[in-house]
XYZ file of C-alpha atoms in Angstrom:
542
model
C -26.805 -8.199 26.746
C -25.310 -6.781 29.996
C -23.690 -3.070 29.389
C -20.661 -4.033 30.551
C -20.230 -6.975 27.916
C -18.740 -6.749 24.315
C -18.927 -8.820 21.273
C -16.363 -9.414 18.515
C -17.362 -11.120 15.245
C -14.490 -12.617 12.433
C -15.181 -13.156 9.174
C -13.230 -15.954 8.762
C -13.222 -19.115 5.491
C -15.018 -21.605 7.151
C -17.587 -19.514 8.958
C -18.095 -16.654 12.161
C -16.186 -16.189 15.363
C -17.982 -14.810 17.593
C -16.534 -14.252 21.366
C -18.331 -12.427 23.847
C -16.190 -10.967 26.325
C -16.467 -8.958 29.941
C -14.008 -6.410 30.294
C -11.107 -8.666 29.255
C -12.145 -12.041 29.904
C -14.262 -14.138 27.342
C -17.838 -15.276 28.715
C -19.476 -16.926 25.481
C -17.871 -18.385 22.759
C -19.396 -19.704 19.834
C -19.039 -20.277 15.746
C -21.569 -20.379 13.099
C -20.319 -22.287 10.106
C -20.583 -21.957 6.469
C -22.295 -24.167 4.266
C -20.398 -25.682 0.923
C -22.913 -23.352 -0.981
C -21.383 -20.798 1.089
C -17.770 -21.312 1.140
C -18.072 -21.880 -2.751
C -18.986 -18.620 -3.622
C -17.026 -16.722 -1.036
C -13.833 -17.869 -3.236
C -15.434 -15.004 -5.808
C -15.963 -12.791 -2.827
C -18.266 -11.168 -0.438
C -20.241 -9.977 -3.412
C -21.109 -13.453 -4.289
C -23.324 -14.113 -0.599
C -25.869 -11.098 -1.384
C -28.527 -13.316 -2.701
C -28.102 -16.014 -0.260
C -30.470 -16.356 2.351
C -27.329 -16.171 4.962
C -29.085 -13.273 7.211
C -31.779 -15.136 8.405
C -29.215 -18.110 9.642
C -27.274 -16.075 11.505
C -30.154 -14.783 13.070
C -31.493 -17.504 14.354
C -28.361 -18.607 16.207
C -27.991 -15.201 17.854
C -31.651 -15.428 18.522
C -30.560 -18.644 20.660
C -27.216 -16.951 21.807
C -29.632 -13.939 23.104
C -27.704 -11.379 21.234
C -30.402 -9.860 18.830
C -29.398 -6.568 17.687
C -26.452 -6.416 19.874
C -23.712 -4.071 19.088
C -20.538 -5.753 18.035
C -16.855 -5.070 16.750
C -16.229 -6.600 13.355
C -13.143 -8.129 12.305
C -12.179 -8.442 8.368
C -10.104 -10.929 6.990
C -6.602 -9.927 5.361
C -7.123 -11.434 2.144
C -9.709 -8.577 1.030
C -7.280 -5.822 3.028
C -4.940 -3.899 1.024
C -2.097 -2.679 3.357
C 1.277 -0.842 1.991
C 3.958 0.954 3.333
C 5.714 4.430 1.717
C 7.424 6.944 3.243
C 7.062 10.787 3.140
C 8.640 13.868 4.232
C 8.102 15.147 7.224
C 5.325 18.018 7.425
C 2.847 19.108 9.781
C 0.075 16.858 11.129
C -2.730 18.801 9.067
C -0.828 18.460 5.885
C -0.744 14.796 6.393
C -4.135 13.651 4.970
C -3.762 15.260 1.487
C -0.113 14.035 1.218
C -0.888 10.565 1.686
C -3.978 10.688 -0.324
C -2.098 11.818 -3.113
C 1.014 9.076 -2.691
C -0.977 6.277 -1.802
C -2.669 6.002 -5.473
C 0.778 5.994 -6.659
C 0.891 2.251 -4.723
C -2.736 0.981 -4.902
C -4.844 0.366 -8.245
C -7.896 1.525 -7.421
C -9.439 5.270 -6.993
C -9.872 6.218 -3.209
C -13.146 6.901 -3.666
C -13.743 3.277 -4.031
C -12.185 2.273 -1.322
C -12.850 2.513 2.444
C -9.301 3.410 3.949
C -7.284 4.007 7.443
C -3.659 5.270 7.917
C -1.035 5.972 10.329
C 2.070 7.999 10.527
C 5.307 6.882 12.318
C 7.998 9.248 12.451
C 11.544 8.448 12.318
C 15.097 10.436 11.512
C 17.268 9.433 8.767
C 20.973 11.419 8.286
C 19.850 14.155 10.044
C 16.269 14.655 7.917
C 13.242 13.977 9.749
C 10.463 11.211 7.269
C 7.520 9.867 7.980
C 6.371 6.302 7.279
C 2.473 5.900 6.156
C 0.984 2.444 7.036
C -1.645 2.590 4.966
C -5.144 0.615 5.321
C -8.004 0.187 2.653
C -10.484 -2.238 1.634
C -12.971 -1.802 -1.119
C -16.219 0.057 -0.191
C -18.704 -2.768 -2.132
C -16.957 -5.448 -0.279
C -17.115 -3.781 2.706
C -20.923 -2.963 2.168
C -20.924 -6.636 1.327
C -20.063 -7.781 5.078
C -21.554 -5.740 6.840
C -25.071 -6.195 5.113
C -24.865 -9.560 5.802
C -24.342 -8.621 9.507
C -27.018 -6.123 9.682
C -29.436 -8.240 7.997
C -29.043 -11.270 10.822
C -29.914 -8.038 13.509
C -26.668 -6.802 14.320
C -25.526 -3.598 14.963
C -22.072 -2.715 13.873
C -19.963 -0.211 15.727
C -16.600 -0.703 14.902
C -14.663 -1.899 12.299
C -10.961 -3.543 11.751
C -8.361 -5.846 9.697
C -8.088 -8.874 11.558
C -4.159 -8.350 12.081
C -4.806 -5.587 14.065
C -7.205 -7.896 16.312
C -4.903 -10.792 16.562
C -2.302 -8.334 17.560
C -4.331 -6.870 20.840
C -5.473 -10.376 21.759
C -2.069 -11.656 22.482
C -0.868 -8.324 24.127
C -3.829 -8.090 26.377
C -3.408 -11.748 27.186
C -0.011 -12.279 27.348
C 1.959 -9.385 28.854
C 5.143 -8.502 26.614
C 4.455 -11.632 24.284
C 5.120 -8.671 21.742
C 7.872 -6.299 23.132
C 7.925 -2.935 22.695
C 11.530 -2.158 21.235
C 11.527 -5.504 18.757
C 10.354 -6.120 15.378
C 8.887 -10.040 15.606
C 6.559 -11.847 13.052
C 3.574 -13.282 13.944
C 3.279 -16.638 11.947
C -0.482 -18.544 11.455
C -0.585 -21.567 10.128
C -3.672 -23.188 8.821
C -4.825 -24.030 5.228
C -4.397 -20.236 4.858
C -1.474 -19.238 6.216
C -0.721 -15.888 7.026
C 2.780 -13.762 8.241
C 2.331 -10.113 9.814
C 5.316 -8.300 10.852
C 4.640 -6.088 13.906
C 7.103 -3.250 15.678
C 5.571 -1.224 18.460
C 1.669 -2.804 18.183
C 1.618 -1.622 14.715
C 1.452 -4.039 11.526
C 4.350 -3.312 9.030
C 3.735 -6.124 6.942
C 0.965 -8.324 5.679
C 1.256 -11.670 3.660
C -1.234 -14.766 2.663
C -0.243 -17.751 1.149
C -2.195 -21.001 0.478
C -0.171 -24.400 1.918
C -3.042 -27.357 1.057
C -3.352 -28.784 -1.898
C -5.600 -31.191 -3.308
C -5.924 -35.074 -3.253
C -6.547 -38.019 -1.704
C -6.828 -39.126 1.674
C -3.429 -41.111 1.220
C -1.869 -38.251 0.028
C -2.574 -36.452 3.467
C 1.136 -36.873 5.114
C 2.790 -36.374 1.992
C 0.829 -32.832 1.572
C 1.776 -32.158 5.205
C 5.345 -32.045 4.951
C 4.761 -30.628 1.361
C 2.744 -27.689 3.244
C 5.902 -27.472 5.533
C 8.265 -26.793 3.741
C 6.168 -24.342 1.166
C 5.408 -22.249 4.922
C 9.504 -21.924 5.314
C 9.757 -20.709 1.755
C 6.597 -18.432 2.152
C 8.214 -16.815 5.391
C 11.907 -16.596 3.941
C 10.803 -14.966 1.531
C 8.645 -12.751 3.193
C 11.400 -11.982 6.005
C 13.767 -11.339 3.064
C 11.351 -8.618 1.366
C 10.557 -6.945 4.657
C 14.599 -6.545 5.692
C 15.773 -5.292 1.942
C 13.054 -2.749 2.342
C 12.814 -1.562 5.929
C 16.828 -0.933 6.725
C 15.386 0.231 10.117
C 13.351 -2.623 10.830
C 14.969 -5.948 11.309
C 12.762 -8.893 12.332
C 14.547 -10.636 15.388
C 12.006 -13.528 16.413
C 8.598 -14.810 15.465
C 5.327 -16.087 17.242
C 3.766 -19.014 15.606
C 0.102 -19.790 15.539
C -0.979 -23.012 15.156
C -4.110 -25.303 15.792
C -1.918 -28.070 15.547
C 1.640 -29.688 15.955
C 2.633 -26.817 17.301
C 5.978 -27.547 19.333
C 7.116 -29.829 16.214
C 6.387 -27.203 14.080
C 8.223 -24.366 15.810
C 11.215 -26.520 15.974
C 10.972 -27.062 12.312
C 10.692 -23.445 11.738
C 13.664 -22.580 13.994
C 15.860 -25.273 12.297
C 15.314 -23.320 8.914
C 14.940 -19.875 9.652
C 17.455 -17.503 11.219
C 15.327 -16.300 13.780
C 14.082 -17.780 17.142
C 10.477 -19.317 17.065
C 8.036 -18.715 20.023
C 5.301 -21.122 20.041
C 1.635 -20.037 21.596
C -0.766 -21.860 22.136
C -4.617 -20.304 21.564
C -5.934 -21.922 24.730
C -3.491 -20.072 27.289
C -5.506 -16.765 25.814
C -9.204 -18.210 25.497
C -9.063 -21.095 28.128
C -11.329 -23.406 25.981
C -9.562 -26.805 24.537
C -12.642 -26.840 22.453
C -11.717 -23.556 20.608
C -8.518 -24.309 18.081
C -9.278 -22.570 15.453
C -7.566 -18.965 15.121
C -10.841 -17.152 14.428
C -11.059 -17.197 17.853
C -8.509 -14.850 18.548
C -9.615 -12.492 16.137
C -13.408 -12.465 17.766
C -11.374 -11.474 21.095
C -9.332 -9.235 19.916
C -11.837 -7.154 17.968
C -14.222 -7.596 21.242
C -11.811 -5.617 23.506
C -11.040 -2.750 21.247
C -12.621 -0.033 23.915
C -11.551 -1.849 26.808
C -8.024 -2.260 26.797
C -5.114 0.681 25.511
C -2.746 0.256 22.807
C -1.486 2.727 20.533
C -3.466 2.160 17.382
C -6.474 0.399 15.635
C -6.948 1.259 12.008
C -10.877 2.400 11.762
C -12.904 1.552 8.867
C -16.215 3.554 8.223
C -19.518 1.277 6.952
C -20.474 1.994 3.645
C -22.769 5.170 3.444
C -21.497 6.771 6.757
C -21.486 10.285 6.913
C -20.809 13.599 8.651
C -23.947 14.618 11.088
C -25.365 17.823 9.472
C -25.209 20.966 11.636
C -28.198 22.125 12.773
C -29.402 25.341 11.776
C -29.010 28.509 14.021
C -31.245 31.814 13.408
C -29.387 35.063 13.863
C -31.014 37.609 15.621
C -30.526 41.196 13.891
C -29.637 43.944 15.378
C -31.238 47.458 15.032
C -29.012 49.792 12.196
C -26.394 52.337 13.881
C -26.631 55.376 11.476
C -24.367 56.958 13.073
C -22.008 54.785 12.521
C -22.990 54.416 8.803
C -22.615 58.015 8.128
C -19.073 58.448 9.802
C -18.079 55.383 7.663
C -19.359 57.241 4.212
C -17.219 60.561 5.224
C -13.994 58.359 5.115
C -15.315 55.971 2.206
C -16.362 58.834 -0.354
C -12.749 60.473 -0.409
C -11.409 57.260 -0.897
C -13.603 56.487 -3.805
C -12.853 60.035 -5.283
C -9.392 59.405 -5.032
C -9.640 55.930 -6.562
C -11.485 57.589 -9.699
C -8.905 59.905 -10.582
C -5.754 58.068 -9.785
C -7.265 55.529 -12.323
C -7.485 58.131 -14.770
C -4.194 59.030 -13.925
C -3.047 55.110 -14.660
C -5.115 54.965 -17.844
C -3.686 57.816 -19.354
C 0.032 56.813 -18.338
C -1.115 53.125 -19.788
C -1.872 54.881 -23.230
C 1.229 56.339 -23.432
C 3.103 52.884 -22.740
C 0.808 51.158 -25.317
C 1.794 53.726 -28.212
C 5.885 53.457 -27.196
C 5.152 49.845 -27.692
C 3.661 50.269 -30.969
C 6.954 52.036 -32.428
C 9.229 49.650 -31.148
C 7.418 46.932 -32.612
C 7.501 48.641 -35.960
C 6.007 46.074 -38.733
C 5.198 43.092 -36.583
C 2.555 45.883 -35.110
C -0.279 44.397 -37.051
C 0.951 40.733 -37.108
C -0.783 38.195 -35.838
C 0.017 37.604 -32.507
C 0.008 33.501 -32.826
C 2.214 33.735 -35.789
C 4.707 35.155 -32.772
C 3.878 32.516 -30.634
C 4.444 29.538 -33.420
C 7.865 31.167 -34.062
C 8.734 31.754 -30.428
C 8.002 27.714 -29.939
C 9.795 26.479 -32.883
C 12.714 28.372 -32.082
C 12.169 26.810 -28.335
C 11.738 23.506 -29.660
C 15.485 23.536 -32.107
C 16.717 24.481 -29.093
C 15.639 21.946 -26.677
C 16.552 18.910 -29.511
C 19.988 20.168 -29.765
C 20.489 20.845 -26.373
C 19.102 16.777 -25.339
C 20.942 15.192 -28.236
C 23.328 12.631 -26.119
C 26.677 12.222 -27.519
C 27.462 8.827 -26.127
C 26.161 6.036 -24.509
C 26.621 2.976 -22.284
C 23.773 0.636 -23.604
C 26.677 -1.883 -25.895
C 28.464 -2.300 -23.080
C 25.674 -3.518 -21.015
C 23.780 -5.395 -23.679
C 27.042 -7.320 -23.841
C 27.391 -8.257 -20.202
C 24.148 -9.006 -19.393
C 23.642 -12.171 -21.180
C 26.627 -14.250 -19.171
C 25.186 -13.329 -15.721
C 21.613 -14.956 -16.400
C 21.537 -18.125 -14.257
C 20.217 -21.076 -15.621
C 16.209 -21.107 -15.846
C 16.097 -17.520 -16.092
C 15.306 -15.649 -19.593
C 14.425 -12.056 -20.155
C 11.326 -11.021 -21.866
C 11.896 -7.297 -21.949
C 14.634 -4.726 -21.334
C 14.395 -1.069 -21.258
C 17.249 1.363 -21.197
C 16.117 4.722 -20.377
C 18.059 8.198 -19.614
C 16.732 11.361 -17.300
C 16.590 13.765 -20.664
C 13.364 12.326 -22.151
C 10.437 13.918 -23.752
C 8.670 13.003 -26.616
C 8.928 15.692 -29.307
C 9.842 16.184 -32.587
C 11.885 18.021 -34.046
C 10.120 21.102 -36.207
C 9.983 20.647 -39.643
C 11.229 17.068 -39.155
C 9.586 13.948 -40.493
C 7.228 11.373 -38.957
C 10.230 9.058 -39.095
C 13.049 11.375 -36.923
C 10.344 11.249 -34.067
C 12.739 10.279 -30.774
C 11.032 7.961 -28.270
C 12.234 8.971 -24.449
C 10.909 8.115 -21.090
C 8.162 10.376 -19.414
C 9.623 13.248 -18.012
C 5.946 13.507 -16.211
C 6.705 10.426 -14.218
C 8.550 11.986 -11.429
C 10.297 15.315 -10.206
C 13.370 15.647 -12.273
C 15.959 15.533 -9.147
C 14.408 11.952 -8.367
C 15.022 10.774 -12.266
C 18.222 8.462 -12.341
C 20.354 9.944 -15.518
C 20.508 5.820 -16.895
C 17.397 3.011 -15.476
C 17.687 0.093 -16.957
C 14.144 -2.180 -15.863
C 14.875 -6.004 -16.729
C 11.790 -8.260 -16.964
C 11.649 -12.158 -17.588
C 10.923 -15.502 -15.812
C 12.496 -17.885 -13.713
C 11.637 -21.944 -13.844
C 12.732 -24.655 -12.205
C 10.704 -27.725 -11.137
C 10.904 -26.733 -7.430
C 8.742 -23.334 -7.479
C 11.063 -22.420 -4.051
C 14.241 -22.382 -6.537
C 12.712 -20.101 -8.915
C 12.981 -17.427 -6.261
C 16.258 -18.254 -5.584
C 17.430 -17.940 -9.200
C 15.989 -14.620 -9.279
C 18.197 -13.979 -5.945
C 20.867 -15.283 -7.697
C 20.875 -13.264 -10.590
C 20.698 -10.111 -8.676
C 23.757 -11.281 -6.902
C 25.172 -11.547 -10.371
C 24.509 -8.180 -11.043
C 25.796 -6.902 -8.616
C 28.928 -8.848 -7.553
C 29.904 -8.084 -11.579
C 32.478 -5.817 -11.240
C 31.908 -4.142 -15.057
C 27.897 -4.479 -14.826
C 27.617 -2.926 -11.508
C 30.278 -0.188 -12.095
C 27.397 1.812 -14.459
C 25.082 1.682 -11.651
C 24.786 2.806 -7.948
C 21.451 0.968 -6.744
C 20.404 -3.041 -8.180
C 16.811 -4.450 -6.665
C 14.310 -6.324 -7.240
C 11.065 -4.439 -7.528
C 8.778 -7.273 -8.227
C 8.597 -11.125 -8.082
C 4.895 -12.897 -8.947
C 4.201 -16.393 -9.280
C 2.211 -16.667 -12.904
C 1.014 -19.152 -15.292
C 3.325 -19.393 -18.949
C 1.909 -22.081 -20.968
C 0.746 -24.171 -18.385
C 3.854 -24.100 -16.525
C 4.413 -22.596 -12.926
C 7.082 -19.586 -13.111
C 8.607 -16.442 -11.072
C 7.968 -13.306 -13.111
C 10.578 -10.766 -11.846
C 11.726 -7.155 -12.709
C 15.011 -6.140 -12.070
C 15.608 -1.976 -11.317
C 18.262 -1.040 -12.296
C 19.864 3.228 -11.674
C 22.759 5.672 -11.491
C 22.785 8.601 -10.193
C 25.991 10.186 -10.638
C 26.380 9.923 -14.844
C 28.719 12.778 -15.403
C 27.216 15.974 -17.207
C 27.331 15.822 -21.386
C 29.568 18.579 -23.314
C 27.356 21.604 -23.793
């Protein structure tokens, strides 16, 4: 392959993009499909391909294609990328790393060690105090060994990797200048039987979300599916919007681009008609220039072919699996001849200095005698006690005081418990509710039995100015028959919450933290959890 030329490869359902390019125009374009075999067992993941004799296949197409042990650009699909978002104080760019290695396993449930990650800092000012938000990258390292294996094992060599957002998002600004301004928030909306939403602001992905629309049937079920698949993409993508705006007050999302290998004007008006944003349809061909190529892959391939070509302010880099640091090589030192001359003028200052030493630690060690036998008198006949008899006291007497000092005289639980009950909308039930307060350890008081034991939230769980003095977490499910509604009741009893005069006076901050489709006995329904603090309880009588 000529120097000049690149190659991108996407890892995509149905099989590999691949899209040559020169600088930034595509010269060869080509996909090598899965078998059933294949796409069966990459529903259980990368891991599942290892024994398959996929390496060989791909070979022999690239053998045809010419592109034996070229290097190439690899693209990863989102659905094995974590991505999150957190924010930070400000601090200094070396301090960075260690902070967001230790907040980002607060958000992701694996160890880091396990995981091949990638993150980037954007600053921004909030009332005067300077933050930082982390965008924060990772996939998991035996997956990631699992691709790129595959790769490696059909001849390739692999020099850069990415999450396919990231290429999809410097494909269309190469291509189309200002498609994705500069000073907007916009979505970028693909629709096939996976669909995907990213929300972008300044080249950088914000937000990443999959969703399935097919479903299975017949053939004469294929219109009916269609609009079914319609209208489950406008409730994927209101709700998406609608997370990404209550959580990102600085980001708002103004317009979105829509993807589509097909119906793509109807579709866009569709979209427009039931989403408060403008729609921008684009279609793939104005980028690649081949009718032929509809599928989205495509764009991927390109995008992840021009990474060193064309400028843009970020891609997140992955490292393969087993990558290291290049050793340093070793230097010999040559010595140098020995200066006594220098050693001896260095012993006439040293030796006074070590005489002096000598006796001013006498002097100490006398003076230390002296304080150890004033000691002794004062402690008179706990002299010979033992000294973790002390201690035991010292902590019981620590202990009373800490009970009696975090008993809490009152409390607003009734008065919620009552309340709380009349604002559940229809279809909604709670399965658990916790009322905790900011003065809780787990201790007991000394002497006191099993029984008197008082259970109180973690004070380990965060820095004490950050614990609310009453959090209230509200779990339960939401049903209905249309799974779109069950979101909205769990909208609508937020509202409740909050518009409640008397429920929202104990509180200064009502959200959602999390909403998940589940199984509960073979019914479809919205698991939520309601958060629920105050900040400014009033101090108790001391």
């Amino acid at each position: 392959m000529d120097d000049e030329k690149k190659l991108g490869v996407y890892w995509g359902n149905s099989g590999l993009f691949f899209v040559e390019t020169q600088e930034t125009s595509p010269v060869n374009i080509f996909q090598i499909p899965f078998d059933e075999d294949v796409k069966e067992a990459l529903k259980n993941g990368p891991a599942s391909i290892n024994k398959m004799d996929l390496g060989s296949n791909i070979e022999g197409v690239l053998r045809e294609q010419g592109l034996i042990g070229s290097p190439v650009n690899l693209s990863l699909p989102a659905k094995d990328i974590i991505f999150r978002s957190f924010v930070i104080p400000w601090m200094e760019e070396h301090e960075v790393k260690s902070a967001v290695e230790f907040e980002a396993s607060k958000y992701i449930p694996f160890s880091l060690e396990k995981l091949s990650f990638s993150f980037y800092p954007i600053r921004f000012a909030e009332k005067n105090t300077k933050w930082l938000r982390i965008i924060f990258v990772a996939i998991k390292s035996n997956t990631l060994s699992s691709y790129t294996k595959t790769l490696e094992d059909a001849s390739l060599q692999i020099d850069l990797i990415e999450p396919a957002p990231s290429s999809l998002i410097r494909a269309l600004s190469s291509k189309l200048k200002n498609v994705i301004p500069k000073n907007q928030t916009i979505a970028l909306i693909e629709k096939e039987n996976v669909a995907r939403i990213t929300i972008v602001d300044n080249d950088i992905p914000q937000f990443v979300r999959e969703f399935h629309l097919s479903t299975m049937g017949t053939a004469n079920q294929a219109e009916e599916n269609s609009e079914d698949s319609i209208k489950k993409l406008i409730g994927e993508v209101r709700i998406s919007l609608d997370y990404f705006d209550r959580q990102n007050e600085q980001l708002q999302v103004e317009q979105a681009i829509l993807l589509s290998s097909s119906d793509l004007e109807e579709l866009s008006q569709v979209l427009e008609k039931n989403l408060p944003i403008s729609i921008i349809p684009i279609d793939d061909q104005s980028i690649l220039g081949d009718p032929s190529k509809k599928e989205l892959g495509y764009l991927n391939a390109y995008g992840a072919s021009i990474i060193s070509t064309v400028s843009s302010v970020l891609y997140f880099k992955f490292s393969k699996p087993g990558s290291g640091a290049l050793s340093k090589p070793k230097v010999s030192i040559p010595r140098k001849p020995i200066n006594y001359k220098l050693i001896i003028k260095a012993a006439l200052v040293c030796v006074p200095l070590i005489i002096g030493s000598i006796v001013a630690s006498g002097i100490a060690k006398q003076n230390f005698k002296k304080d150890i036998s004033a000691l002794s008198q004062k402690l008179g006949r706990f002299k010979d006690a033992d000294v973790s008899m002390i201690e035991q006291k010292e902590k019981n007497l620590k202990d009373r005081l800490t009970y009696f000092n975090n008993i809490r005289m009152d409390s607003s639980a009734a008065s919620i418990l009552l309340l709380i009950p009349n604002l559940l909308p229809e279809g909604t039930w709670i399965r658990n509710l916790d009322i905790m307060y900011d003065d809780s350890a787990t201790f007991k008081l000394p002497g006191a039995p099993i029984a008197s034991v008082i259970r109180r939230r973690p004070v380990n769980t965060r820095s004490v100015k950050d614990v609310p003095p009453l959090l209230i977490n509200i779990e339960g499910y939401a049903y209905s028959e249309n799974r779109n509604q069950q979101f909205r009741l769990v909208n609508r009893l937020l509202r409740n919450l909050k518009d409640n005069k008397e429920f929202s006076g104990f509180f200064s901050d009502i959200d959602v933290e999390t909403t998940k489709s589940q199984k509960l006995n073979d019914f479809s329904v919205t698991a939520f959890k309601i958060e629920c603090k105050r900040k400014d309880e009033p101090k108790r009588p001391q």
